[in-house]
CSV table of C-alpha atoms in Angstrom, one decimal:
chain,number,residue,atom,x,y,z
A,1,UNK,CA,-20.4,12.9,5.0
A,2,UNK,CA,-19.6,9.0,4.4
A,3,UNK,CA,-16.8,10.2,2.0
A,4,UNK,CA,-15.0,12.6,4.4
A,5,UNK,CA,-15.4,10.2,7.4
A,6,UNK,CA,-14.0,7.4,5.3
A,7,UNK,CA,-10.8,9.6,4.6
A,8,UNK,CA,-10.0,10.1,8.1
A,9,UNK,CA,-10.4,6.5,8.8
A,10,UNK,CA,-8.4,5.9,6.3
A,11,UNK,CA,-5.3,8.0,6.9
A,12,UNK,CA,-5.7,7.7,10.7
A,13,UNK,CA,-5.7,4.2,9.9
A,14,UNK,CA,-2.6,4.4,8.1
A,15,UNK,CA,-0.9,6.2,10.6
A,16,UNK,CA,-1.2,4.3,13.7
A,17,UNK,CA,-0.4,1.3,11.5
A,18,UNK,CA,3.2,2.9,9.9
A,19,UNK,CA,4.2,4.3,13.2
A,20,UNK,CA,3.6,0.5,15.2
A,21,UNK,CA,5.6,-1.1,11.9
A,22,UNK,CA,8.4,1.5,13.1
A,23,UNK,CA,8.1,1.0,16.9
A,24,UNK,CA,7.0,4.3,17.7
A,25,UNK,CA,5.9,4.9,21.0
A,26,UNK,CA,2.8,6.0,22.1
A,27,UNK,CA,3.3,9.4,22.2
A,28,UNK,CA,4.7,9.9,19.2
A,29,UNK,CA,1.9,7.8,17.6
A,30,UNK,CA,0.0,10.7,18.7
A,31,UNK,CA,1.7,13.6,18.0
A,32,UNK,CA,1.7,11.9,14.2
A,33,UNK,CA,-2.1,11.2,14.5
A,34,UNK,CA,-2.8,14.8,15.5
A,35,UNK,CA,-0.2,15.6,11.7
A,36,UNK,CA,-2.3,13.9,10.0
A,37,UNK,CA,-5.4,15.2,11.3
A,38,UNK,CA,-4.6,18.5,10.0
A,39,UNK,CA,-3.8,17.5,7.0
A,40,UNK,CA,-7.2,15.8,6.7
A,41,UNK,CA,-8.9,19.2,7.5
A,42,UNK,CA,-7.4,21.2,4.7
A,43,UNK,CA,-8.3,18.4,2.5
A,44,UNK,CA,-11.5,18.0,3.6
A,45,UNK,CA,-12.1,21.8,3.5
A,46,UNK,CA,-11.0,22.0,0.0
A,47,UNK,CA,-13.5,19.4,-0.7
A,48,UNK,CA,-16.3,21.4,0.9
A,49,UNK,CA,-16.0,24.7,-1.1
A,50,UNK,CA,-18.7,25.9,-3.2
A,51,UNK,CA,-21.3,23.4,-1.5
A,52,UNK,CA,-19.2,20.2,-1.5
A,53,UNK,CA,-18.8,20.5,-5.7
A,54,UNK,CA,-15.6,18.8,-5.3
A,55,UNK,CA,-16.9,16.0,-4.1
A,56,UNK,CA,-20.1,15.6,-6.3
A,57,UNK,CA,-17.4,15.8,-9.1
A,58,UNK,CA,-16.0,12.9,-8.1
A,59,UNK,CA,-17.2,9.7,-10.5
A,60,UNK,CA,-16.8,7.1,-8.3
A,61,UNK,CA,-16.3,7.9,-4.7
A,62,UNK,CA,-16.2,3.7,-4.2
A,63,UNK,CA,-13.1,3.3,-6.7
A,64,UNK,CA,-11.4,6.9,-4.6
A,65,UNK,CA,-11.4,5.7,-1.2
A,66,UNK,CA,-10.4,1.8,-2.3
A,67,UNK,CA,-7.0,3.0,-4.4
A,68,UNK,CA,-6.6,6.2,-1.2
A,69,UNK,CA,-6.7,3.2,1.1
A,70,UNK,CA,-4.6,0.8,-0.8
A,71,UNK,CA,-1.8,3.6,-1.0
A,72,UNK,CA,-1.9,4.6,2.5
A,73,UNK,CA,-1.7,1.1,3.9
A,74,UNK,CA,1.6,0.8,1.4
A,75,UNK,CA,3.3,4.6,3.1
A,76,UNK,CA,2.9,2.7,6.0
A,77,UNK,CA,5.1,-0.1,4.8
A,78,UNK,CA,7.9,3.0,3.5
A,79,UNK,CA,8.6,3.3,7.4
A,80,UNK,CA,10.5,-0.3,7.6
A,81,UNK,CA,11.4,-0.4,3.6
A,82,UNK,CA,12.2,1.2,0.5
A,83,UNK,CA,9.4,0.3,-2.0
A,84,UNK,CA,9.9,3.2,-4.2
A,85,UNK,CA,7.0,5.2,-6.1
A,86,UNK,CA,4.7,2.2,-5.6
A,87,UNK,CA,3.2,4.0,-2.8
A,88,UNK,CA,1.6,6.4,-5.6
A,89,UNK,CA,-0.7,3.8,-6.7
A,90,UNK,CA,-3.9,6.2,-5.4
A,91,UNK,CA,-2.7,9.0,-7.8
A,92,UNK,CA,-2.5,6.9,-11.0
A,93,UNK,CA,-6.0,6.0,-10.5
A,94,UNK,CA,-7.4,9.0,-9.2
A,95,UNK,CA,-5.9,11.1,-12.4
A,96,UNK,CA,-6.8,8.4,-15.2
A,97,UNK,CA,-10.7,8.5,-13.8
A,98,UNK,CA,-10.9,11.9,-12.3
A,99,UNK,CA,-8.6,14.1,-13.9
A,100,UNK,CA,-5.4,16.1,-12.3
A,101,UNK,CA,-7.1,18.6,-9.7
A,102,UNK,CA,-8.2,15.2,-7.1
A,103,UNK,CA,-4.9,13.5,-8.3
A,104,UNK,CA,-3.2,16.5,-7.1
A,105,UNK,CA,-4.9,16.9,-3.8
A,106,UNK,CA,-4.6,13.3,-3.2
A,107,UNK,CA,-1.0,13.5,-3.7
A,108,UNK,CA,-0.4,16.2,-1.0
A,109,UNK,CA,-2.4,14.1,1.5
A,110,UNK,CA,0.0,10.6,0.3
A,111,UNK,CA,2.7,13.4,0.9
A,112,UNK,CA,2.3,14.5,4.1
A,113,UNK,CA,1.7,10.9,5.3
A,114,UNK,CA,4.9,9.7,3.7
A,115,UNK,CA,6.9,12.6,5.3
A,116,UNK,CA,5.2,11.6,8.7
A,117,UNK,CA,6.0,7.7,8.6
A,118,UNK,CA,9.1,6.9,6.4
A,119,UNK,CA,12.4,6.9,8.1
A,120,UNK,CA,14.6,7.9,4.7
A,121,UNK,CA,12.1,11.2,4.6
A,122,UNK,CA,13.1,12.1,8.2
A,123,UNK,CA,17.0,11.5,6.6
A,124,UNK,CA,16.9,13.5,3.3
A,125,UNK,CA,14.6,16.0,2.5
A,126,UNK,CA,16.3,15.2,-1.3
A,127,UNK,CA,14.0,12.4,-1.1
A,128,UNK,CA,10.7,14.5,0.0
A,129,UNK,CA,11.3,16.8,-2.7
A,130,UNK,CA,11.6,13.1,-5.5
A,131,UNK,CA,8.4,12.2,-4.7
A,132,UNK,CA,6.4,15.1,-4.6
A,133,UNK,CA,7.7,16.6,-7.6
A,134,UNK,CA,6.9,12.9,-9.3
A,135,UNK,CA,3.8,12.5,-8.1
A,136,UNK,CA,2.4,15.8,-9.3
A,137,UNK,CA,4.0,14.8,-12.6
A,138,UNK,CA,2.5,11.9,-12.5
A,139,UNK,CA,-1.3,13.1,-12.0
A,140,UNK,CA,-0.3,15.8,-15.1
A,141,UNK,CA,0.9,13.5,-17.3
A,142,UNK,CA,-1.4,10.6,-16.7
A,143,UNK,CA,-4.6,12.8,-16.5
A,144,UNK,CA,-3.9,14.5,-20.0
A,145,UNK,CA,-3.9,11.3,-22.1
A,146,UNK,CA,-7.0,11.0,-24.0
A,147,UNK,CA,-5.9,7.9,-26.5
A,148,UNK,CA,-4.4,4.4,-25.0
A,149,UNK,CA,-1.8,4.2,-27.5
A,150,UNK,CA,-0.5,7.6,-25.9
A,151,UNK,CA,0.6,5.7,-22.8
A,152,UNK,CA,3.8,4.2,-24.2
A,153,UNK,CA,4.6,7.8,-24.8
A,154,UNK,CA,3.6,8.6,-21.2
A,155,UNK,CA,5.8,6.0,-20.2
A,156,UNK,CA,8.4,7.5,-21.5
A,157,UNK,CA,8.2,10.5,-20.2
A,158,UNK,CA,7.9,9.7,-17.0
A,159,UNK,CA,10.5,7.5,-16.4
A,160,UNK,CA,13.0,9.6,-18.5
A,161,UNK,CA,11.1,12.2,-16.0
A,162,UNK,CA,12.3,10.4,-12.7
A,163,UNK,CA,15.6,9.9,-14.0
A,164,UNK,CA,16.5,13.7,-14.9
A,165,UNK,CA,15.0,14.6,-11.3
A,166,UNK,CA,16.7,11.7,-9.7
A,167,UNK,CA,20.7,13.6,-11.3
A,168,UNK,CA,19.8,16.9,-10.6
A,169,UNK,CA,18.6,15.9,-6.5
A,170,UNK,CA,21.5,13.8,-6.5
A,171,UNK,CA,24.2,16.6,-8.2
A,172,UNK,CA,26.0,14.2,-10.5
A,173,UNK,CA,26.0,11.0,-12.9
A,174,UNK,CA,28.2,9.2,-10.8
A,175,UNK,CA,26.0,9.8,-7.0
A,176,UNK,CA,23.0,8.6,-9.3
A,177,UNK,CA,25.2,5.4,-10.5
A,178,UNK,CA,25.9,4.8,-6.8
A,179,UNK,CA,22.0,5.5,-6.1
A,180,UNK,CA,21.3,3.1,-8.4
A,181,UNK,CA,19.0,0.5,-6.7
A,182,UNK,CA,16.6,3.5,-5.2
A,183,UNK,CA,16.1,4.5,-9.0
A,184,UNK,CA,15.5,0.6,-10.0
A,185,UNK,CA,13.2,0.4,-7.4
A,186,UNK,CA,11.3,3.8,-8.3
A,187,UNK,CA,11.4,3.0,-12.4
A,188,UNK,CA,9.9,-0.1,-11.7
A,189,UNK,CA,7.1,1.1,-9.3
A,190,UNK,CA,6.8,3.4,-12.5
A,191,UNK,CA,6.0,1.3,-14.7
A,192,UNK,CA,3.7,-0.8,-12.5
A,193,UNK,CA,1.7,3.1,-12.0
A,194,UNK,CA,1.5,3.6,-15.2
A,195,UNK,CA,0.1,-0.1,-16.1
A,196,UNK,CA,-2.7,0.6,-13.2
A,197,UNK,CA,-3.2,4.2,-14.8
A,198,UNK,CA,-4.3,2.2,-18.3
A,199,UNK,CA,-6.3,-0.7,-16.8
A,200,UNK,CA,-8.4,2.5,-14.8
A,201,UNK,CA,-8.3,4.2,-18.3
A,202,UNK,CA,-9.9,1.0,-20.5
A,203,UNK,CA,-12.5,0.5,-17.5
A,204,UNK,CA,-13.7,4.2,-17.1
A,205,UNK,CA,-13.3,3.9,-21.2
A,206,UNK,CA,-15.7,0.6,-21.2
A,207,UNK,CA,-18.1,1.9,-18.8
A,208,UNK,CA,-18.6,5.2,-20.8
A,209,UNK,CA,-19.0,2.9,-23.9
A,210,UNK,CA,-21.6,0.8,-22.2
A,211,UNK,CA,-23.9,4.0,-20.9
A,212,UNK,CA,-24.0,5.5,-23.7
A,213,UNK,CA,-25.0,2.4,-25.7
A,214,UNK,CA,-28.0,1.5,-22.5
A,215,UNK,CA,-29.3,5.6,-23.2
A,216,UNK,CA,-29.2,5.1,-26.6
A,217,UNK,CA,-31.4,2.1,-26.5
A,218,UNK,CA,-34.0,3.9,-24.6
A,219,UNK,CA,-34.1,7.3,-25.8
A,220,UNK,CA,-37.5,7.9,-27.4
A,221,UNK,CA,-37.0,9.7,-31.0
A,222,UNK,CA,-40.5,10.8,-31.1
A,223,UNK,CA,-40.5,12.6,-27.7
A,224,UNK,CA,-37.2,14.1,-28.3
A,225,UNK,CA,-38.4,15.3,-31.9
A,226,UNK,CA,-41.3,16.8,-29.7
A,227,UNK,CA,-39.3,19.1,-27.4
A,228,UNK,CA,-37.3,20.2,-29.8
A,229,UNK,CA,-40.1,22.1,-30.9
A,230,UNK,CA,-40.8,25.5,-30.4
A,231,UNK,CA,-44.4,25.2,-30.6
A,232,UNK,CA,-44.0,22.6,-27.5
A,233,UNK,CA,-45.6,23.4,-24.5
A,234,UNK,CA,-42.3,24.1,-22.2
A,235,UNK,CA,-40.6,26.3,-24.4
A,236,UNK,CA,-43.5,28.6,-24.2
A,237,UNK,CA,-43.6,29.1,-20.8
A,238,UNK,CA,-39.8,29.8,-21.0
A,239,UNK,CA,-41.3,32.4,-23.4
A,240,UNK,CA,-44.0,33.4,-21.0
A,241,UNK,CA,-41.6,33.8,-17.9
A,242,UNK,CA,-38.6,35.7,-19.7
A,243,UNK,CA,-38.3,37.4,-22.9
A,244,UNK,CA,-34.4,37.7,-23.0
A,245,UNK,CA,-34.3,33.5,-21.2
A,246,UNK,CA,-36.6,32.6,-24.4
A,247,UNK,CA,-34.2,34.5,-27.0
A,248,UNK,CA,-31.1,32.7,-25.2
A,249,UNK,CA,-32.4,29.5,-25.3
A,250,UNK,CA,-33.9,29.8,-28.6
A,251,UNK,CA,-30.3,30.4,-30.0
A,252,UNK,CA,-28.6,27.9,-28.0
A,253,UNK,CA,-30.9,25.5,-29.2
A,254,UNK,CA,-31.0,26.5,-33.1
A,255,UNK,CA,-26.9,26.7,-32.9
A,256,UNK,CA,-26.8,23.4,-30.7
A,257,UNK,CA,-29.0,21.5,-33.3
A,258,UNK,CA,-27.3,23.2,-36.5
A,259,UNK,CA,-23.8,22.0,-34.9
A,260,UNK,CA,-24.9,18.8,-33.9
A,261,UNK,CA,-25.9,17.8,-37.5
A,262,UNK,CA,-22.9,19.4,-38.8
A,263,UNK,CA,-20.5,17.1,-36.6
A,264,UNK,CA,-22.9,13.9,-37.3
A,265,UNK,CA,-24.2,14.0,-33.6
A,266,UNK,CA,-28.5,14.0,-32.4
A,267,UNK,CA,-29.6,17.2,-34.3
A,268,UNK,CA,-33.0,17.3,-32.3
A,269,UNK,CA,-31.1,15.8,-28.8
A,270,UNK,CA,-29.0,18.5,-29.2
A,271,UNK,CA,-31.8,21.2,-30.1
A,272,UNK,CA,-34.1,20.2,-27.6
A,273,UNK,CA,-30.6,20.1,-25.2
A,274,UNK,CA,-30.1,23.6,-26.2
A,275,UNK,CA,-34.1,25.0,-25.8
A,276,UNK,CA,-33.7,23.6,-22.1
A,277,UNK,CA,-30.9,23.9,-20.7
A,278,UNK,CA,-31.6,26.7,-18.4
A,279,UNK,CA,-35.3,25.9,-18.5
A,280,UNK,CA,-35.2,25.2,-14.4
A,281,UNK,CA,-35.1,29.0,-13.9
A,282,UNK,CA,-38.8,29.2,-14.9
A,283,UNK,CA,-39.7,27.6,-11.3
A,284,UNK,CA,-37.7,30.1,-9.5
A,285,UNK,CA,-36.0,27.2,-7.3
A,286,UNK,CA,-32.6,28.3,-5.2
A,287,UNK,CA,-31.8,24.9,-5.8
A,288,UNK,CA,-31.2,24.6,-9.7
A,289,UNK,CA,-30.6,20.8,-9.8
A,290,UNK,CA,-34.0,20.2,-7.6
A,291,UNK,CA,-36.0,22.4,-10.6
A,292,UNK,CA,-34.1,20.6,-13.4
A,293,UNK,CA,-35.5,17.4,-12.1
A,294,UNK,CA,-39.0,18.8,-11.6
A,295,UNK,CA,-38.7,19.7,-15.4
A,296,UNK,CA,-37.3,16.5,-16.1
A,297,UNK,CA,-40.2,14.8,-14.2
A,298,UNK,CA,-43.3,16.9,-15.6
A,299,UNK,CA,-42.5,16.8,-19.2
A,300,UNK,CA,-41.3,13.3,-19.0
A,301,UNK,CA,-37.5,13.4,-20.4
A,302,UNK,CA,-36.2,10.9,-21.8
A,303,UNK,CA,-33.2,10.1,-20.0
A,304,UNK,CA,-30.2,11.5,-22.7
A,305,UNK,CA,-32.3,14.9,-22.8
A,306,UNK,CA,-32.7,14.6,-18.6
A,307,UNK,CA,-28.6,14.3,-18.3
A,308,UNK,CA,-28.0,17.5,-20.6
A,309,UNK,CA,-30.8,19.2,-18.0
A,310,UNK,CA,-29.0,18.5,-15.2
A,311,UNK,CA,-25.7,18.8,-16.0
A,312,UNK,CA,-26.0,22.1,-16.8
A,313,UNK,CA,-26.2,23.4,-12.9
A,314,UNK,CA,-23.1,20.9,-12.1
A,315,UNK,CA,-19.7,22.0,-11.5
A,316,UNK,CA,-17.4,21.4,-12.8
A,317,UNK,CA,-19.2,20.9,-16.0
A,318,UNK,CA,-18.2,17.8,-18.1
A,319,UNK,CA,-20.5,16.6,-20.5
A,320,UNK,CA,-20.8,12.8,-20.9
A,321,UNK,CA,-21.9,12.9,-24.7
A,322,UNK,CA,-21.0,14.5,-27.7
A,323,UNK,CA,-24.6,16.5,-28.1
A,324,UNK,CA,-23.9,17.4,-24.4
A,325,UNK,CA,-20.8,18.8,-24.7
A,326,UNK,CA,-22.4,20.5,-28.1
A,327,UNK,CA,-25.4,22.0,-25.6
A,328,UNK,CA,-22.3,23.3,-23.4
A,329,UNK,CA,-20.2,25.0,-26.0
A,330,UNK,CA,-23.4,26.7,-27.5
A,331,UNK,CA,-24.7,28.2,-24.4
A,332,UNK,CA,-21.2,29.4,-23.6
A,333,UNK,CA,-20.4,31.3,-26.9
A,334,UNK,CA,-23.7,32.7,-27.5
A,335,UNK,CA,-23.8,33.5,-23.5
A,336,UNK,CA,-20.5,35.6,-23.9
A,337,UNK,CA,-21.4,37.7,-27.3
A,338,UNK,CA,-24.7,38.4,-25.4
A,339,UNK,CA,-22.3,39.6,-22.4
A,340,UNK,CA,-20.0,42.1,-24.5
A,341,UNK,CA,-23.1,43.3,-26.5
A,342,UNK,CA,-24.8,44.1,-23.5
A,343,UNK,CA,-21.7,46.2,-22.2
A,344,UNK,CA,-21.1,47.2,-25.6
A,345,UNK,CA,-17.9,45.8,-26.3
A,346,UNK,CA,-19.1,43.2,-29.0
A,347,UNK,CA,-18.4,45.3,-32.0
A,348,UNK,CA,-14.4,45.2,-30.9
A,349,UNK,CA,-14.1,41.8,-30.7
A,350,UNK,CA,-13.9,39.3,-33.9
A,351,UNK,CA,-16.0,36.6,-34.1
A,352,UNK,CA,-13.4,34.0,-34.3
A,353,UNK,CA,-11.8,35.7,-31.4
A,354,UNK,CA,-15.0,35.1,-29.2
A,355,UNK,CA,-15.2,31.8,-30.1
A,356,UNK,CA,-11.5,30.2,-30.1
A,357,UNK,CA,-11.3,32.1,-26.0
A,358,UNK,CA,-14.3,29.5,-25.3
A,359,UNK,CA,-12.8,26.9,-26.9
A,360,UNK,CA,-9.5,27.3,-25.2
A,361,UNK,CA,-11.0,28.3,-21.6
A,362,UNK,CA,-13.1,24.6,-21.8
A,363,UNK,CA,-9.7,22.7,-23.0
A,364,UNK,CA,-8.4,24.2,-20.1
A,365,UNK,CA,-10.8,22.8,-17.9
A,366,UNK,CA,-10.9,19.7,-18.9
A,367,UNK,CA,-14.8,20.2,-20.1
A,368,UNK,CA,-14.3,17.8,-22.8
A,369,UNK,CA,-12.7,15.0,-21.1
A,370,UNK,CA,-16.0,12.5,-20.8
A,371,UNK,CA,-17.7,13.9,-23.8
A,372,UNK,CA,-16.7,11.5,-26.4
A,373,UNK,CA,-15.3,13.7,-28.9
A,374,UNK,CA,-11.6,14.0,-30.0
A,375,UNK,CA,-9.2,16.4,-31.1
A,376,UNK,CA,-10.0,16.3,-34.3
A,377,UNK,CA,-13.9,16.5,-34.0
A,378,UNK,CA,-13.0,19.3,-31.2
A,379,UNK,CA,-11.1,21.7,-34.3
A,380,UNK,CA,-13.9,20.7,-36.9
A,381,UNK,CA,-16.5,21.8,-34.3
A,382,UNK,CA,-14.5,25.2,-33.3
A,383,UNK,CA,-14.4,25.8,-37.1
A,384,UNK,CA,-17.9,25.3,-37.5
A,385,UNK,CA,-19.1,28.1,-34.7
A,386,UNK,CA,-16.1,30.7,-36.4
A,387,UNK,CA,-18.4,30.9,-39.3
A,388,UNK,CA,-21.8,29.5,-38.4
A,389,UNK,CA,-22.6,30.9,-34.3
A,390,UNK,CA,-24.0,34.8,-35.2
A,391,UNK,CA,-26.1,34.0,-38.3
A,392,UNK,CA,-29.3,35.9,-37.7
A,393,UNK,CA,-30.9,32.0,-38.6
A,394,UNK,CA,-30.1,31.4,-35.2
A,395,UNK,CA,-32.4,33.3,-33.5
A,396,UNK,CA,-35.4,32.1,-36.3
A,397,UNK,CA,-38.1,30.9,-34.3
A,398,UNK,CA,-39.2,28.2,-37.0
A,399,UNK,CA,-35.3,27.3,-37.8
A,400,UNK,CA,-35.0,23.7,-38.4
């Protein structure tokens, strides 16, 4: 609630302030207010699907709203001057820490403001198209770079990027030469975007660093080597509750553990990741995340084990370790061969097949993006399940 009423602050905000810096009158302050209002409400409403996921998503609602505020309070200043693609600063951040969907739909909010406030939008619709096209270049290209060195290549890009769209909008070399100082103006407020994108991207990037290293120093080895037991006492109530929920988790966690060790990851985090992750079920909860922490509670987690648990039942799923993101891609193949050999399919389908459409469908996603683990480890590990995810030592009950 705090989040969605801090967005229509913030753009209302933005709004009455643009439209005084342009001496509008009162009356068209509100017929810009009431724009901007339903602009807020299809962002807000895509924000609230599927129980507000979108929102619970986001990894820093604090760091959001400051860069959504800072950019609205500069497409107020784009209704007395040109400042270029400065204004943009909200969707550099929002894709370097968040990834491209919220740099998208942040955009298209920025957008609509922009076309409500600035003068040179009401003038040339050229210009509207610019920036929209940019920005949502801008959140692709930005949200897709997983190294820092990749950023001069971003850079690049996106300034060669502004200055093909800037020709075409404008039909020729020589209307660009004459546009010259709007382009100056928008190349430069591209490279200051791209230089906030990479100081966002070495924070997020030190912050990871510095979690993992505070769960590593408290994770307790001889717990975790306990749960990934089968003979421990949780994994036997799975077996007492479901028959088929014990046979899935015992091969998530056998494959989990046998990857994990392959890839030089926790072999037992990973196992004991693997046994639990759907171990919430057992209590029968409608609320999965509410049972996941009643596990977590009884059997006293320790806290790298608790955050596979639980982010098992979030969407959209992106592990925050390596043995996480192991856990994830475990429970997803072995869940889809159990789907087509349930239905009978399984037989027409090659293994490598199976496994290379789960890879591909969690790139796509993103799934990997906090997890730690590069391309290359990502190709080893995809290699690994090709020849290692349906060996009948997977569903061994005393595997280790």
């Amino acid at each position: 609630m705090v989040f969605r009423l801090c967005i229509y602050a913030e753009v209302i905000a933005g709004t009455i302030i643009g439209c005084c810096l342009c001496g509008m009158g009162f009356i068209g302050i509100l017929k810009n207010i009431a724009v901007s209002i339903t602009g807020i409400m299809v962002f807000v409403y895509y924000y609230n699907m599927k129980g507000s996921r979108m929102i619970r998503s986001i990894l820093s609602q604090k760091v959001f709203l400051a860069s959504f505020a800072i950019s609205n309070l500069l497409v107020a200043f784009t209704g007395i001057a040109d400042i270029g693609t400065i204004w943009m600063v909200a969707v550099a951040v929002v894709a370097a820490r968040e990834g491209m969907g919220h740099a998208v739909s942040c955009h298209l909010l920025l957008m609509l403001q922009y076309s409500v406030i600035s003068a040179d939008a009401a003038a040339d619709t050229k210009i509207i198209i610019f920036y929209a096209l940019l920005g949502i270049l801008l959140a692709l290209v930005v949200s897709e770079i997983k190294k820092q060195r990749l950023f001069i290549y971003a850079a690049v890009i996106f300034i060669s990027l502004t200055l093909v769209i800037g020709i075409v909008l404008n039909g020729s070399l020589k209307a660009t030469w004459d546009n010259r100082d709007f382009l100056f103006k928008c190349i430069t407020g591209d490279i200051a975007l791209l230089i906030t994108s990479l100081v966002t991207y070495r924070i997020k990037r030190k912050n990871t660093r510095s979690q993992n290293e505070y769960k590593s120093s408290v994770m307790d080895e001889k717990a975790i080597l306990e749960l990934a037991s089968v003979n421990h006492e949780l994994m036997q109530k799975i077996k007492d509750y479901s028959e088929a929920l014990y046979t899935h988790s015992l091969r998530t966690g056998n494959l989990s553990g046998m990857a994990a060790e392959f890839a030089g990851y926790g072999k037992n985090l990973a196992r004991a990741g693997g046994f639990y992750h759907e171990a919430g079920r057992i209590y029968g909860n409608e609320d999965y995340n509410e049972a996941c922490s009643q596990i977590v509670k009884e059997f006293a987690f320790p806290i790298q084990l608790a955050d596979i648990i639980k982010q098992h039942g979030e969407m959209p799923e992106k592990p925050a370790s390596p043995e996480a993101a192991v856990v994830m891609l475990s429970d997803s193949i072995i869940s889809t061969d159990e789907y087509f050999d349930r239905t009978g399919k399984r037989e027409q389908i090659p293994d490598e097949k199976l496994v290379k459409s789960v890879f591909n469908s969690r790139l796509a996603k993103g799934s990997f993006d906090n997890s730690g683990i590069d391309k290359e480890h990502i190709e080893k590990l995809m290699d690994f399940y090709i020849n290692n995810a349906f060996k009948e030592e997977t569903r061994e009950e005393h595997y280790l």
